[in-house]
Amino acid sequence: MNDAATPTDAAAHPAPAAAAPVKRTPLIAGNWKMHFDHLQAIAFVQKLAWSLKDAQHNYGEVEVAVFPPFTDLRSVQTLLTADKLAVALGAQDVSPHASGAFTGDISAAMLKKLDTKYVIVGHSERRGGHGESDETVGLKARAAVDAGMIPVICVGETAEDLEAHGAAAIPVQQLTAVLAQLTADATFVVAYEPVWAIGSGEPATPAQAEEVGKALRDVLRAERGDDVANATRVLYGGSVASQNIASYMKQPNIDGALVGGASLKVDEFSRIAQFTKHVGV
Ligand code: PGA
């Protein structure tokens, strides 16, 4: 999951000028979508925390986050604080506006007040189902950053895009457009989610995820420089399960997963979070 250090013979090869490899902490993120009311959410997070405690999970080594519906956030926040749980909290969407007459919208400041660390922006179910443009997604990402949160910027191609342009072209275009809205010092996560792989049980191959992950990192390098490119986590999402997570995490440009369906089953999500046990890293 990280840039591998290349062992060098110091005598034969003087120290390279390149910076030391950067360790990116993997992120396993559970996107619950429109599932679980606040009581179910509390029960789920409690069980997840027990499961990971039993497994002696090191949250510093592999970060775990849940993205409940808005109505659950306060309850989950209260539980996380009261029980001092290290599970991070994320929201599934945010308004691009700071406040005002926007019926039904939730602002970044409201989310930040609930200790929300991450916000998904540009999920294909919002791009497609709610007509969100790259510009809107960029403004949402900016609103999250301005409020002190970390946007999880989703990009991905449809099956038609894949056929017409290959896997990387659309995700690269989407990321480039969103980056144009973000300040140079913004911290964010990128999630590559091929639309055809979401909820389909047909995940991208690890090689395809890596190919696009690499292309996205090249965009980061070109637009933001080496430090941002090396530090930014690129996740894969789309039919991730405990049986396939290890194959993605072996890829040098994949640093975690955005998990939908499998994040609704405690044991399964816990196993995904414990991928180091099956990937041997
Ligand atoms: P899935 O969803 O894991 O159910 O394919 C992923 C997502 O939409 O984030």
PDB file of C-alpha atoms and ligand atoms in Angstrom:
ATOM      1  CA  MET A   1       0.000   0.000   0.000  1.00  0.00           C
ATOM      2  CA  ASN A   2       3.016   2.241   0.330  1.00  0.00           C
ATOM      3  CA  ASP A   3       5.807   3.234  -1.943  1.00  0.00           C
ATOM      4  CA  ALA A   4       8.281   0.475  -1.314  1.00  0.00           C
ATOM      5  CA  ALA A   5      11.759   1.457  -0.256  1.00  0.00           C
ATOM      6  CA  THR A   6      14.350   0.269  -2.685  1.00  0.00           C
ATOM      7  CA  PRO A   7      17.285  -1.195  -0.814  1.00  0.00           C
ATOM      8  CA  THR A   8      20.455   0.475  -2.046  1.00  0.00           C
ATOM      9  CA  ASP A   9      24.068  -0.341  -1.518  1.00  0.00           C
ATOM     10  CA  ALA A  10      25.252   2.880   0.106  1.00  0.00           C
ATOM     11  CA  ALA A  11      28.838   2.420  -1.062  1.00  0.00           C
ATOM     12  CA  ALA A  12      27.942   1.789  -4.694  1.00  0.00           C
ATOM     13  CA  HIS A  13      25.043   4.226  -4.818  1.00  0.00           C
ATOM     14  CA  PRO A  14      25.325   7.542  -3.006  1.00  0.00           C
ATOM     15  CA  ALA A  15      22.191   8.527  -1.097  1.00  0.00           C
ATOM     16  CA  PRO A  16      19.489   9.456  -3.611  1.00  0.00           C
ATOM     17  CA  ALA A  17      18.190  13.013  -3.525  1.00  0.00           C
ATOM     18  CA  ALA A  18      14.592  11.752  -3.502  1.00  0.00           C
ATOM     19  CA  ALA A  19      12.634  12.075  -0.260  1.00  0.00           C
ATOM     20  CA  ALA A  20      12.194   9.017   1.974  1.00  0.00           C
ATOM     21  CA  PRO A  21       9.139   6.906   1.144  1.00  0.00           C
ATOM     22  CA  VAL A  22       6.009   8.213   2.818  1.00  0.00           C
ATOM     23  CA  LYS A  23       3.876   5.920   4.912  1.00  0.00           C
ATOM     24  CA  ARG A  24       0.194   6.394   4.240  1.00  0.00           C
ATOM     25  CA  THR A  25      -2.099   5.084   6.965  1.00  0.00           C
ATOM     26  CA  PRO A  26      -4.669   2.846   5.288  1.00  0.00           C
ATOM     27  CA  LEU A  27      -8.296   3.897   5.676  1.00  0.00           C
ATOM     28  CA  ILE A  28     -11.181   1.433   5.754  1.00  0.00           C
ATOM     29  CA  ALA A  29     -14.345   3.485   5.368  1.00  0.00           C
ATOM     30  CA  GLY A  30     -17.889   2.144   5.708  1.00  0.00           C
ATOM     31  CA  ASN A  31     -20.443   4.026   3.620  1.00  0.00           C
ATOM     32  CA  TRP A  32     -23.773   2.965   5.101  1.00  0.00           C
ATOM     33  CA  LYS A  33     -25.815   4.857   2.514  1.00  0.00           C
ATOM     34  CA  MET A  34     -29.496   4.992   3.570  1.00  0.00           C
ATOM     35  CA  HIS A  35     -29.356   2.173   6.120  1.00  0.00           C
ATOM     36  CA  PHE A  36     -29.734   2.054   9.919  1.00  0.00           C
ATOM     37  CA  ASP A  37     -31.714   4.424  12.138  1.00  0.00           C
ATOM     38  CA  HIS A  38     -29.901   5.983  15.094  1.00  0.00           C
ATOM     39  CA  LEU A  39     -30.585   3.061  17.440  1.00  0.00           C
ATOM     40  CA  GLN A  40     -29.355   0.516  14.927  1.00  0.00           C
ATOM     41  CA  ALA A  41     -26.339   2.751  14.335  1.00  0.00           C
ATOM     42  CA  ILE A  42     -25.389   2.760  18.020  1.00  0.00           C
ATOM     43  CA  ALA A  43     -25.754  -1.009  18.284  1.00  0.00           C
ATOM     44  CA  PHE A  44     -23.665  -1.498  15.161  1.00  0.00           C
ATOM     45  CA  VAL A  45     -20.793   0.743  16.232  1.00  0.00           C
ATOM     46  CA  GLN A  46     -20.757  -0.831  19.681  1.00  0.00           C
ATOM     47  CA  LYS A  47     -20.469  -4.316  18.169  1.00  0.00           C
ATOM     48  CA  LEU A  48     -17.845  -3.160  15.689  1.00  0.00           C
ATOM     49  CA  ALA A  49     -15.739  -1.683  18.482  1.00  0.00           C
ATOM     50  CA  TRP A  50     -16.015  -4.910  20.503  1.00  0.00           C
ATOM     51  CA  SER A  51     -15.067  -7.001  17.509  1.00  0.00           C
ATOM     52  CA  LEU A  52     -12.021  -4.855  16.761  1.00  0.00           C
ATOM     53  CA  LYS A  53     -11.047  -4.794  20.429  1.00  0.00           C
ATOM     54  CA  ASP A  54     -11.186  -8.590  20.560  1.00  0.00           C
ATOM     55  CA  ALA A  55      -8.946  -8.631  17.518  1.00  0.00           C
ATOM     56  CA  GLN A  56      -6.596  -6.121  19.210  1.00  0.00           C
ATOM     57  CA  HIS A  57      -7.000  -3.818  16.279  1.00  0.00           C
ATOM     58  CA  ASN A  58      -4.456  -1.010  16.066  1.00  0.00           C
ATOM     59  CA  TYR A  59      -6.377   2.029  14.807  1.00  0.00           C
ATOM     60  CA  GLY A  60      -3.127   3.915  14.336  1.00  0.00           C
ATOM     61  CA  GLU A  61      -2.028   1.272  11.862  1.00  0.00           C
ATOM     62  CA  VAL A  62      -5.323   0.956   9.982  1.00  0.00           C
ATOM     63  CA  GLU A  63      -7.848   3.744  10.400  1.00  0.00           C
ATOM     64  CA  VAL A  64     -11.507   2.724  10.522  1.00  0.00           C
ATOM     65  CA  ALA A  65     -14.347   5.149   9.765  1.00  0.00           C
ATOM     66  CA  VAL A  66     -18.125   4.859   9.504  1.00  0.00           C
ATOM     67  CA  PHE A  67     -20.333   7.133   7.407  1.00  0.00           C
ATOM     68  CA  PRO A  68     -23.869   6.943   8.859  1.00  0.00           C
ATOM     69  CA  PRO A  69     -26.903   8.871   7.597  1.00  0.00           C
ATOM     70  CA  PHE A  70     -27.192  12.437   8.959  1.00  0.00           C
ATOM     71  CA  THR A  71     -29.858  11.477  11.500  1.00  0.00           C
ATOM     72  CA  ASP A  72     -27.466   9.013  13.188  1.00  0.00           C
ATOM     73  CA  LEU A  73     -24.411  11.230  13.496  1.00  0.00           C
ATOM     74  CA  ARG A  74     -25.208  12.761  16.882  1.00  0.00           C
ATOM     75  CA  SER A  75     -25.946   9.385  18.457  1.00  0.00           C
ATOM     76  CA  VAL A  76     -22.797   7.807  17.065  1.00  0.00           C
ATOM     77  CA  GLN A  77     -20.717  10.812  18.115  1.00  0.00           C
ATOM     78  CA  THR A  78     -22.049  10.518  21.675  1.00  0.00           C
ATOM     79  CA  LEU A  79     -21.146   6.839  21.815  1.00  0.00           C
ATOM     80  CA  LEU A  80     -17.662   7.369  20.370  1.00  0.00           C
ATOM     81  CA  THR A  81     -16.957  10.135  22.883  1.00  0.00           C
ATOM     82  CA  ALA A  82     -18.453   8.398  25.925  1.00  0.00           C
ATOM     83  CA  ASP A  83     -16.674   5.095  25.275  1.00  0.00           C
ATOM     84  CA  LYS A  84     -13.508   6.744  23.915  1.00  0.00           C
ATOM     85  CA  LEU A  85     -13.677   4.684  20.731  1.00  0.00           C
ATOM     86  CA  ALA A  86     -11.129   5.338  18.005  1.00  0.00           C
ATOM     87  CA  VAL A  87     -13.547   4.765  15.112  1.00  0.00           C
ATOM     88  CA  ALA A  88     -13.648   7.938  12.996  1.00  0.00           C
ATOM     89  CA  LEU A  89     -16.913   9.559  11.998  1.00  0.00           C
ATOM     90  CA  GLY A  90     -17.831  10.609   8.478  1.00  0.00           C
ATOM     91  CA  ALA A  91     -20.863  12.086   6.726  1.00  0.00           C
ATOM     92  CA  GLN A  92     -22.186  11.057   3.328  1.00  0.00           C
ATOM     93  CA  ASP A  93     -22.736  14.516   1.872  1.00  0.00           C
ATOM     94  CA  VAL A  94     -22.545  18.226   2.691  1.00  0.00           C
ATOM     95  CA  SER A  95     -24.024  21.431   1.347  1.00  0.00           C
ATOM     96  CA  PRO A  96     -21.706  23.621  -0.712  1.00  0.00           C
ATOM     97  CA  HIS A  97     -23.286  26.619   1.065  1.00  0.00           C
ATOM     98  CA  ALA A  98     -22.274  27.915   4.486  1.00  0.00           C
ATOM     99  CA  SER A  99     -25.838  28.648   5.699  1.00  0.00           C
ATOM    100  CA  GLY A 100     -29.101  30.149   4.518  1.00  0.00           C
ATOM    101  CA  ALA A 101     -32.325  29.244   2.747  1.00  0.00           C
ATOM    102  CA  PHE A 102     -31.388  25.758   1.566  1.00  0.00           C
ATOM    103  CA  THR A 103     -34.197  23.497   2.725  1.00  0.00           C
ATOM    104  CA  GLY A 104     -33.018  19.991   3.515  1.00  0.00           C
ATOM    105  CA  ASP A 105     -29.309  20.761   3.305  1.00  0.00           C
ATOM    106  CA  ILE A 106     -26.733  20.214   6.050  1.00  0.00           C
ATOM    107  CA  SER A 107     -23.790  22.577   6.363  1.00  0.00           C
ATOM    108  CA  ALA A 108     -20.152  21.715   6.898  1.00  0.00           C
ATOM    109  CA  ALA A 109     -20.158  23.694  10.171  1.00  0.00           C
ATOM    110  CA  MET A 110     -23.029  21.550  11.495  1.00  0.00           C
ATOM    111  CA  LEU A 111     -21.099  18.383  10.685  1.00  0.00           C
ATOM    112  CA  LYS A 112     -17.867  19.670  12.167  1.00  0.00           C
ATOM    113  CA  LYS A 113     -19.725  20.455  15.396  1.00  0.00           C
ATOM    114  CA  LEU A 114     -20.495  16.721  15.666  1.00  0.00           C
ATOM    115  CA  ASP A 115     -16.786  15.822  15.452  1.00  0.00           C
ATOM    116  CA  THR A 116     -17.260  14.617  11.904  1.00  0.00           C
ATOM    117  CA  LYS A 117     -13.803  14.050  10.455  1.00  0.00           C
ATOM    118  CA  TYR A 118     -14.619  13.014   6.894  1.00  0.00           C
ATOM    119  CA  VAL A 119     -17.268  13.889   4.312  1.00  0.00           C
ATOM    120  CA  ILE A 120     -17.953  11.900   1.160  1.00  0.00           C
ATOM    121  CA  VAL A 121     -18.386  14.168  -1.853  1.00  0.00           C
ATOM    122  CA  GLY A 122     -19.209  13.192  -5.402  1.00  0.00           C
ATOM    123  CA  HIS A 123     -20.435   9.673  -4.769  1.00  0.00           C
ATOM    124  CA  SER A 124     -21.843   8.348  -8.054  1.00  0.00           C
ATOM    125  CA  GLU A 125     -25.251   7.950  -6.392  1.00  0.00           C
ATOM    126  CA  ARG A 126     -25.250  11.724  -5.916  1.00  0.00           C
ATOM    127  CA  ARG A 127     -23.628  12.604  -9.212  1.00  0.00           C
ATOM    128  CA  GLY A 128     -26.138  10.379 -11.023  1.00  0.00           C
ATOM    129  CA  GLY A 129     -29.229  10.469  -8.821  1.00  0.00           C
ATOM    130  CA  HIS A 130     -29.012  14.142  -7.847  1.00  0.00           C
ATOM    131  CA  GLY A 131     -27.365  15.613 -10.921  1.00  0.00           C
ATOM    132  CA  GLU A 132     -24.236  16.824  -9.151  1.00  0.00           C
ATOM    133  CA  SER A 133     -21.646  18.307 -11.493  1.00  0.00           C
ATOM    134  CA  ASP A 134     -17.892  18.292 -10.975  1.00  0.00           C
ATOM    135  CA  GLU A 135     -18.219  21.940 -10.001  1.00  0.00           C
ATOM    136  CA  THR A 136     -20.777  21.178  -7.280  1.00  0.00           C
ATOM    137  CA  VAL A 137     -18.621  18.325  -6.020  1.00  0.00           C
ATOM    138  CA  GLY A 138     -15.637  20.694  -5.916  1.00  0.00           C
ATOM    139  CA  LEU A 139     -17.594  23.303  -3.969  1.00  0.00           C
ATOM    140  CA  LYS A 140     -18.725  20.649  -1.490  1.00  0.00           C
ATOM    141  CA  ALA A 141     -15.144  19.485  -1.058  1.00  0.00           C
ATOM    142  CA  ARG A 142     -14.102  23.073  -0.464  1.00  0.00           C
ATOM    143  CA  ALA A 143     -16.863  23.611   2.098  1.00  0.00           C
ATOM    144  CA  ALA A 144     -15.669  20.527   3.980  1.00  0.00           C
ATOM    145  CA  VAL A 145     -12.040  21.654   3.930  1.00  0.00           C
ATOM    146  CA  ASP A 146     -12.929  25.200   5.002  1.00  0.00           C
ATOM    147  CA  ALA A 147     -14.771  23.770   8.027  1.00  0.00           C
ATOM    148  CA  GLY A 148     -11.752  21.654   9.011  1.00  0.00           C
ATOM    149  CA  MET A 149     -12.916  18.302   7.662  1.00  0.00           C
ATOM    150  CA  ILE A 150     -11.397  15.937   5.115  1.00  0.00           C
ATOM    151  CA  PRO A 151     -13.426  15.339   1.960  1.00  0.00           C
ATOM    152  CA  VAL A 152     -13.416  11.846   0.476  1.00  0.00           C
ATOM    153  CA  ILE A 153     -13.601  12.774  -3.194  1.00  0.00           C
ATOM    154  CA  CYS A 154     -15.278  10.003  -5.187  1.00  0.00           C
ATOM    155  CA  VAL A 155     -14.486   9.553  -8.856  1.00  0.00           C
ATOM    156  CA  GLY A 156     -15.285   6.728 -11.232  1.00  0.00           C
ATOM    157  CA  GLU A 157     -16.335   5.753 -14.712  1.00  0.00           C
ATOM    158  CA  THR A 158     -19.583   4.169 -15.859  1.00  0.00           C
ATOM    159  CA  ALA A 159     -19.608   0.965 -17.914  1.00  0.00           C
ATOM    160  CA  GLU A 160     -20.150   3.095 -21.040  1.00  0.00           C
ATOM    161  CA  ASP A 161     -17.216   5.349 -20.123  1.00  0.00           C
ATOM    162  CA  LEU A 162     -15.063   2.287 -19.602  1.00  0.00           C
ATOM    163  CA  GLU A 163     -15.873   1.018 -23.057  1.00  0.00           C
ATOM    164  CA  ALA A 164     -15.483   4.386 -24.745  1.00  0.00           C
ATOM    165  CA  HIS A 165     -12.496   5.882 -22.897  1.00  0.00           C
ATOM    166  CA  GLY A 166     -10.859   3.139 -20.819  1.00  0.00           C
ATOM    167  CA  ALA A 167     -10.831   3.110 -17.034  1.00  0.00           C
ATOM    168  CA  ALA A 168      -8.722   6.124 -16.073  1.00  0.00           C
ATOM    169  CA  ALA A 169      -9.875   8.977 -18.332  1.00  0.00           C
ATOM    170  CA  ILE A 170     -13.083   9.968 -16.534  1.00  0.00           C
ATOM    171  CA  PRO A 171     -11.737   9.572 -12.977  1.00  0.00           C
ATOM    172  CA  VAL A 172      -8.715  11.695 -13.954  1.00  0.00           C
ATOM    173  CA  GLN A 173     -10.972  14.357 -15.448  1.00  0.00           C
ATOM    174  CA  GLN A 174     -13.248  14.370 -12.381  1.00  0.00           C
ATOM    175  CA  LEU A 175     -10.359  14.650  -9.929  1.00  0.00           C
ATOM    176  CA  THR A 176      -8.729  17.436 -11.933  1.00  0.00           C
ATOM    177  CA  ALA A 177     -12.003  19.405 -11.907  1.00  0.00           C
ATOM    178  CA  VAL A 178     -12.474  19.018  -8.149  1.00  0.00           C
ATOM    179  CA  LEU A 179      -8.864  19.953  -7.382  1.00  0.00           C
ATOM    180  CA  ALA A 180      -9.416  23.219  -9.231  1.00  0.00           C
ATOM    181  CA  GLN A 181     -11.790  24.242  -6.410  1.00  0.00           C
ATOM    182  CA  LEU A 182      -9.430  23.342  -3.565  1.00  0.00           C
ATOM    183  CA  THR A 183      -6.695  25.471  -2.039  1.00  0.00           C
ATOM    184  CA  ALA A 184      -3.111  24.232  -2.306  1.00  0.00           C
ATOM    185  CA  ASP A 185      -2.944  23.282   1.396  1.00  0.00           C
ATOM    186  CA  ALA A 186      -6.181  21.214   1.421  1.00  0.00           C
ATOM    187  CA  THR A 187      -6.033  17.698   2.850  1.00  0.00           C
ATOM    188  CA  PHE A 188      -8.314  15.180   1.176  1.00  0.00           C
ATOM    189  CA  VAL A 189      -8.798  11.509   0.339  1.00  0.00           C
ATOM    190  CA  VAL A 190      -9.575  10.226  -3.157  1.00  0.00           C
ATOM    191  CA  ALA A 191     -11.845   7.223  -3.688  1.00  0.00           C
ATOM    192  CA  TYR A 192     -11.797   5.466  -7.043  1.00  0.00           C
ATOM    193  CA  GLU A 193     -15.185   3.824  -7.441  1.00  0.00           C
ATOM    194  CA  PRO A 194     -16.035   2.452 -10.872  1.00  0.00           C
ATOM    195  CA  VAL A 195     -19.794   2.953 -11.121  1.00  0.00           C
ATOM    196  CA  TRP A 196     -20.319  -0.496 -12.655  1.00  0.00           C
ATOM    197  CA  ALA A 197     -18.596  -2.139  -9.679  1.00  0.00           C
ATOM    198  CA  ILE A 198     -20.746  -0.490  -6.989  1.00  0.00           C
ATOM    199  CA  GLY A 199     -23.202  -2.887  -5.424  1.00  0.00           C
ATOM    200  CA  SER A 200     -22.867  -5.213  -8.405  1.00  0.00           C
ATOM    201  CA  GLY A 201     -20.789  -7.981  -6.880  1.00  0.00           C
ATOM    202  CA  GLU A 202     -18.412  -7.428  -9.812  1.00  0.00           C
ATOM    203  CA  PRO A 203     -15.409  -5.608  -8.404  1.00  0.00           C
ATOM    204  CA  ALA A 204     -12.683  -4.129 -10.570  1.00  0.00           C
ATOM    205  CA  THR A 205      -9.628  -6.322 -10.782  1.00  0.00           C
ATOM    206  CA  PRO A 206      -6.806  -5.277  -8.475  1.00  0.00           C
ATOM    207  CA  ALA A 207      -4.766  -4.488 -11.598  1.00  0.00           C
ATOM    208  CA  GLN A 208      -7.419  -2.058 -12.843  1.00  0.00           C
ATOM    209  CA  ALA A 209      -7.758  -0.441  -9.431  1.00  0.00           C
ATOM    210  CA  GLU A 210      -3.983   0.004  -9.375  1.00  0.00           C
ATOM    211  CA  GLU A 211      -3.888   1.374 -12.915  1.00  0.00           C
ATOM    212  CA  VAL A 212      -6.438   4.068 -12.059  1.00  0.00           C
ATOM    213  CA  GLY A 213      -4.963   4.628  -8.585  1.00  0.00           C
ATOM    214  CA  LYS A 214      -1.613   5.319 -10.254  1.00  0.00           C
ATOM    215  CA  ALA A 215      -3.215   7.655 -12.814  1.00  0.00           C
ATOM    216  CA  LEU A 216      -4.939   9.583 -10.007  1.00  0.00           C
ATOM    217  CA  ARG A 217      -1.687   9.863  -8.076  1.00  0.00           C
ATOM    218  CA  ASP A 218      -0.022  11.180 -11.231  1.00  0.00           C
ATOM    219  CA  VAL A 219      -2.710  13.898 -11.328  1.00  0.00           C
ATOM    220  CA  LEU A 220      -1.941  14.753  -7.704  1.00  0.00           C
ATOM    221  CA  ARG A 221       1.769  14.909  -8.495  1.00  0.00           C
ATOM    222  CA  ALA A 222       1.262  17.130 -11.527  1.00  0.00           C
ATOM    223  CA  GLU A 223      -1.215  19.449  -9.822  1.00  0.00           C
ATOM    224  CA  ARG A 224       0.046  19.497  -6.233  1.00  0.00           C
ATOM    225  CA  GLY A 225       3.618  18.221  -6.212  1.00  0.00           C
ATOM    226  CA  ASP A 226       5.376  15.248  -4.653  1.00  0.00           C
ATOM    227  CA  ASP A 227       4.479  15.855  -1.018  1.00  0.00           C
ATOM    228  CA  VAL A 228       0.723  15.886  -1.623  1.00  0.00           C
ATOM    229  CA  ALA A 229       0.928  13.009  -4.099  1.00  0.00           C
ATOM    230  CA  ASN A 230       2.900  10.895  -1.630  1.00  0.00           C
ATOM    231  CA  ALA A 231       0.747  11.721   1.391  1.00  0.00           C
ATOM    232  CA  THR A 232      -2.761  11.523  -0.109  1.00  0.00           C
ATOM    233  CA  ARG A 233      -4.656   8.297   0.330  1.00  0.00           C
ATOM    234  CA  VAL A 234      -6.345   6.789  -2.707  1.00  0.00           C
ATOM    235  CA  LEU A 235      -9.060   4.264  -1.846  1.00  0.00           C
ATOM    236  CA  TYR A 236     -10.734   1.678  -4.016  1.00  0.00           C
ATOM    237  CA  GLY A 237     -14.493   1.146  -3.751  1.00  0.00           C
ATOM    238  CA  GLY A 238     -16.945  -1.162  -5.495  1.00  0.00           C
ATOM    239  CA  SER A 239     -17.981  -4.583  -4.208  1.00  0.00           C
ATOM    240  CA  VAL A 240     -15.157  -4.746  -1.672  1.00  0.00           C
ATOM    241  CA  ALA A 241     -15.455  -7.739   0.669  1.00  0.00           C
ATOM    242  CA  SER A 242     -13.260  -9.560   3.164  1.00  0.00           C
ATOM    243  CA  GLN A 243     -12.300 -12.066   0.459  1.00  0.00           C
ATOM    244  CA  ASN A 244     -10.903  -9.464  -1.922  1.00  0.00           C
ATOM    245  CA  ILE A 245      -9.628  -6.610   0.287  1.00  0.00           C
ATOM    246  CA  ALA A 246      -6.145  -8.115   0.581  1.00  0.00           C
ATOM    247  CA  SER A 247      -5.683  -8.138  -3.184  1.00  0.00           C
ATOM    248  CA  TYR A 248      -6.360  -4.391  -3.358  1.00  0.00           C
ATOM    249  CA  MET A 249      -4.214  -3.533  -0.378  1.00  0.00           C
ATOM    250  CA  LYS A 250      -1.225  -5.191  -2.039  1.00  0.00           C
ATOM    251  CA  GLN A 251      -1.344  -2.554  -4.783  1.00  0.00           C
ATOM    252  CA  PRO A 252       1.170   0.256  -4.259  1.00  0.00           C
ATOM    253  CA  ASN A 253      -1.298   3.010  -5.169  1.00  0.00           C
ATOM    254  CA  ILE A 254      -4.308   1.756  -3.206  1.00  0.00           C
ATOM    255  CA  ASP A 255      -4.412   2.869   0.437  1.00  0.00           C
ATOM    256  CA  GLY A 256      -7.742   1.598   1.651  1.00  0.00           C
ATOM    257  CA  ALA A 257     -11.336   0.978   0.689  1.00  0.00           C
ATOM    258  CA  LEU A 258     -14.696   2.685   0.597  1.00  0.00           C
ATOM    259  CA  VAL A 259     -17.056  -0.136   1.452  1.00  0.00           C
ATOM    260  CA  GLY A 260     -20.813  -0.081   0.898  1.00  0.00           C
ATOM    261  CA  GLY A 261     -22.842  -3.289   1.288  1.00  0.00           C
ATOM    262  CA  ALA A 262     -20.163  -5.158   3.242  1.00  0.00           C
ATOM    263  CA  SER A 263     -19.927  -2.309   5.757  1.00  0.00           C
ATOM    264  CA  LEU A 264     -23.439  -3.140   7.019  1.00  0.00           C
ATOM    265  CA  LYS A 265     -22.361  -6.515   8.442  1.00  0.00           C
ATOM    266  CA  VAL A 266     -20.314  -6.136  11.598  1.00  0.00           C
ATOM    267  CA  ASP A 267     -18.228  -9.288  11.283  1.00  0.00           C
ATOM    268  CA  GLU A 268     -17.559  -8.742   7.612  1.00  0.00           C
ATOM    269  CA  PHE A 269     -16.573  -5.094   8.030  1.00  0.00           C
ATOM    270  CA  SER A 270     -14.385  -5.984  10.995  1.00  0.00           C
ATOM    271  CA  ARG A 271     -12.614  -8.624   8.879  1.00  0.00           C
ATOM    272  CA  ILE A 272     -12.058  -6.058   6.116  1.00  0.00           C
ATOM    273  CA  ALA A 273     -10.536  -3.660   8.653  1.00  0.00           C
ATOM    274  CA  GLN A 274      -8.204  -6.464   9.747  1.00  0.00           C
ATOM    275  CA  PHE A 275      -6.859  -7.001   6.253  1.00  0.00           C
ATOM    276  CA  THR A 276      -3.258  -6.924   7.493  1.00  0.00           C
ATOM    277  CA  LYS A 277      -3.903 -10.365   8.945  1.00  0.00           C
ATOM    278  CA  HIS A 278      -4.665 -11.759   5.523  1.00  0.00           C
ATOM    279  CA  VAL A 279      -2.432  -9.597   3.389  1.00  0.00           C
ATOM    280  CA  GLY A 280       0.662 -10.137   5.503  1.00  0.00           C
ATOM    281  CA  VAL A 281       1.874  -6.533   5.722  1.00  0.00           C
TER     282      VAL A 281
HETATM  283  P1  PGA B   1     -20.455  -1.420  -2.498  1.00  0.00           P
HETATM  284  O1  PGA B   1     -20.579   0.179  -2.480  1.00  0.00           O
HETATM  285  O2  PGA B   1     -19.324  -1.789  -1.601  1.00  0.00           O
HETATM  286  O3  PGA B   1     -21.789  -1.913  -2.000  1.00  0.00           O
HETATM  287  O4  PGA B   1     -20.179  -1.818  -3.916  1.00  0.00           O
HETATM  288  C1  PGA B   1     -19.444   0.999  -2.471  1.00  0.00           C
HETATM  289  C2  PGA B   1     -19.848   2.450  -2.446  1.00  0.00           C
HETATM  290  O5  PGA B   1     -20.832   2.813  -3.100  1.00  0.00           O
HETATM  291  O6  PGA B   1     -19.192   3.274  -1.790  1.00  0.00           O
END
